[in-house]
Tab-separated table of C-alpha atoms in Angstrom:
chain	number	residue	atom	x	y	z
A	1	MET	CA	0.000	0.000	0.000
A	2	ALA	CA	1.230	3.454	-0.814
A	3	LYS	CA	2.349	5.793	1.920
A	4	ASP	CA	-0.448	8.042	3.135
A	5	PRO	CA	0.129	11.745	2.536
A	6	LYS	CA	-0.006	14.444	5.165
A	7	PHE	CA	-3.592	15.556	5.480
A	8	THR	CA	-4.903	19.065	6.019
A	9	ALA	CA	-7.214	19.799	8.950
A	10	LYS	CA	-10.229	19.734	6.642
A	11	GLU	CA	-9.244	16.367	5.192
A	12	MET	CA	-8.716	14.920	8.674
A	13	ALA	CA	-12.155	16.152	9.750
A	14	GLN	CA	-13.775	14.658	6.657
A	15	LEU	CA	-11.991	11.338	7.147
A	16	GLY	CA	-13.108	11.252	10.775
A	17	TRP	CA	-16.688	12.040	9.806
A	18	TYR	CA	-16.845	9.336	7.148
A	19	THR	CA	-15.180	6.810	9.454
A	20	ALA	CA	-17.754	7.556	12.139
A	21	ARG	CA	-20.573	7.131	9.623
A	22	MET	CA	-19.114	3.805	8.490
A	23	ALA	CA	-18.886	2.671	12.118
A	24	LYS	CA	-22.489	3.690	12.733
A	25	ARG	CA	-23.607	1.741	9.677
A	26	GLY	CA	-21.538	-1.218	10.804
A	27	ILE	CA	-23.249	-1.202	14.182
A	28	ALA	CA	-26.645	-1.189	12.466
A	29	SER	CA	-25.898	-4.304	10.465
A	30	GLU	CA	-22.938	-6.163	9.023
A	31	THR	CA	-24.628	-6.346	5.616
A	32	VAL	CA	-25.216	-2.598	5.167
A	33	TYR	CA	-23.662	-1.150	2.000
A	34	GLN	CA	-20.731	1.154	2.762
A	35	GLY	CA	-19.212	1.452	-0.703
A	36	ASP	CA	-20.327	5.057	-1.094
A	37	LEU	CA	-18.460	6.128	2.035
A	38	GLU	CA	-15.416	4.068	1.096
A	39	ARG	CA	-15.274	5.833	-2.284
A	40	LYS	CA	-15.467	9.218	-0.561
A	41	VAL	CA	-12.575	8.296	1.742
A	42	ASP	CA	-10.546	7.020	-1.227
A	43	ARG	CA	-11.251	10.254	-3.103
A	44	ILE	CA	-9.999	12.354	-0.164
A	45	ILE	CA	-6.804	10.283	0.067
A	46	ASP	CA	-6.222	10.505	-3.694
A	47	SER	CA	-6.723	14.272	-3.734
A	48	ALA	CA	-4.285	14.633	-0.818
A	49	ARG	CA	-1.677	12.616	-2.734
A	50	GLU	CA	-2.190	14.781	-5.822
A	51	ARG	CA	-1.915	17.949	-3.731
A	52	GLU	CA	1.327	16.745	-2.161
A	53	ALA	CA	2.787	15.847	-5.553
A	54	ARG	CA	1.786	19.235	-6.948
A	55	GLN	CA	3.352	21.029	-3.967
A	56	ALA	CA	6.561	19.035	-4.359
A	57	ALA	CA	6.734	19.896	-8.063
A	58	ASP	CA	6.128	23.574	-7.307
A	59	ALA	CA	8.843	23.563	-4.640
A	60	ALA	CA	11.291	21.908	-7.018
A	61	ALA	CA	10.507	24.471	-9.726
A	62	ALA	CA	10.954	27.332	-7.249
A	63	ALA	CA	14.288	25.926	-6.066
A	64	LYS	CA	15.483	25.558	-9.653
A	65	ALA	CA	14.456	29.141	-10.440
A	66	ALA	CA	16.260	30.390	-7.331
A	67	ARG	CA	19.457	28.515	-8.254
A	68	LYS	CA	19.249	29.907	-11.783
A	69	ALA	CA	18.741	33.469	-10.520
A	70	ALA	CA	21.642	33.113	-8.072
A	71	ALA	CA	23.922	31.818	-10.817
A	72	LYS	CA	22.893	34.683	-13.088
A	73	ALA	CA	23.528	37.254	-10.326
A	74	LYS	CA	26.908	35.716	-9.576
A	75	LYS	CA	27.841	35.792	-13.252
A	76	ARG	CA	26.985	39.519	-13.520
A	77	LYS	CA	29.335	40.505	-10.673
C-alpha cells in the first residue's frame, strides 16, 4: 500500500466524519452497504496525494528558479 500523505485539517475532519458514519452503519448491520463512504474516503486520500505531488513539483521548480537566478547574479558581478 502506498504511503499516506499528510492531510490538512479539513481532510482529517472529513476522514473522521466518514469513518464515524461507516462505524455507525456497521453497528446497524454487518450487511449494510458502505461502498459510497469508502469511495469518498478514497477520493480524499487521492486528492491529498495529488496535492502533495503538486506542492513538491512547485517547490522543485521554485528551487530551480532560485538557483538559476543566483547563478545569473553571480555571473553579472
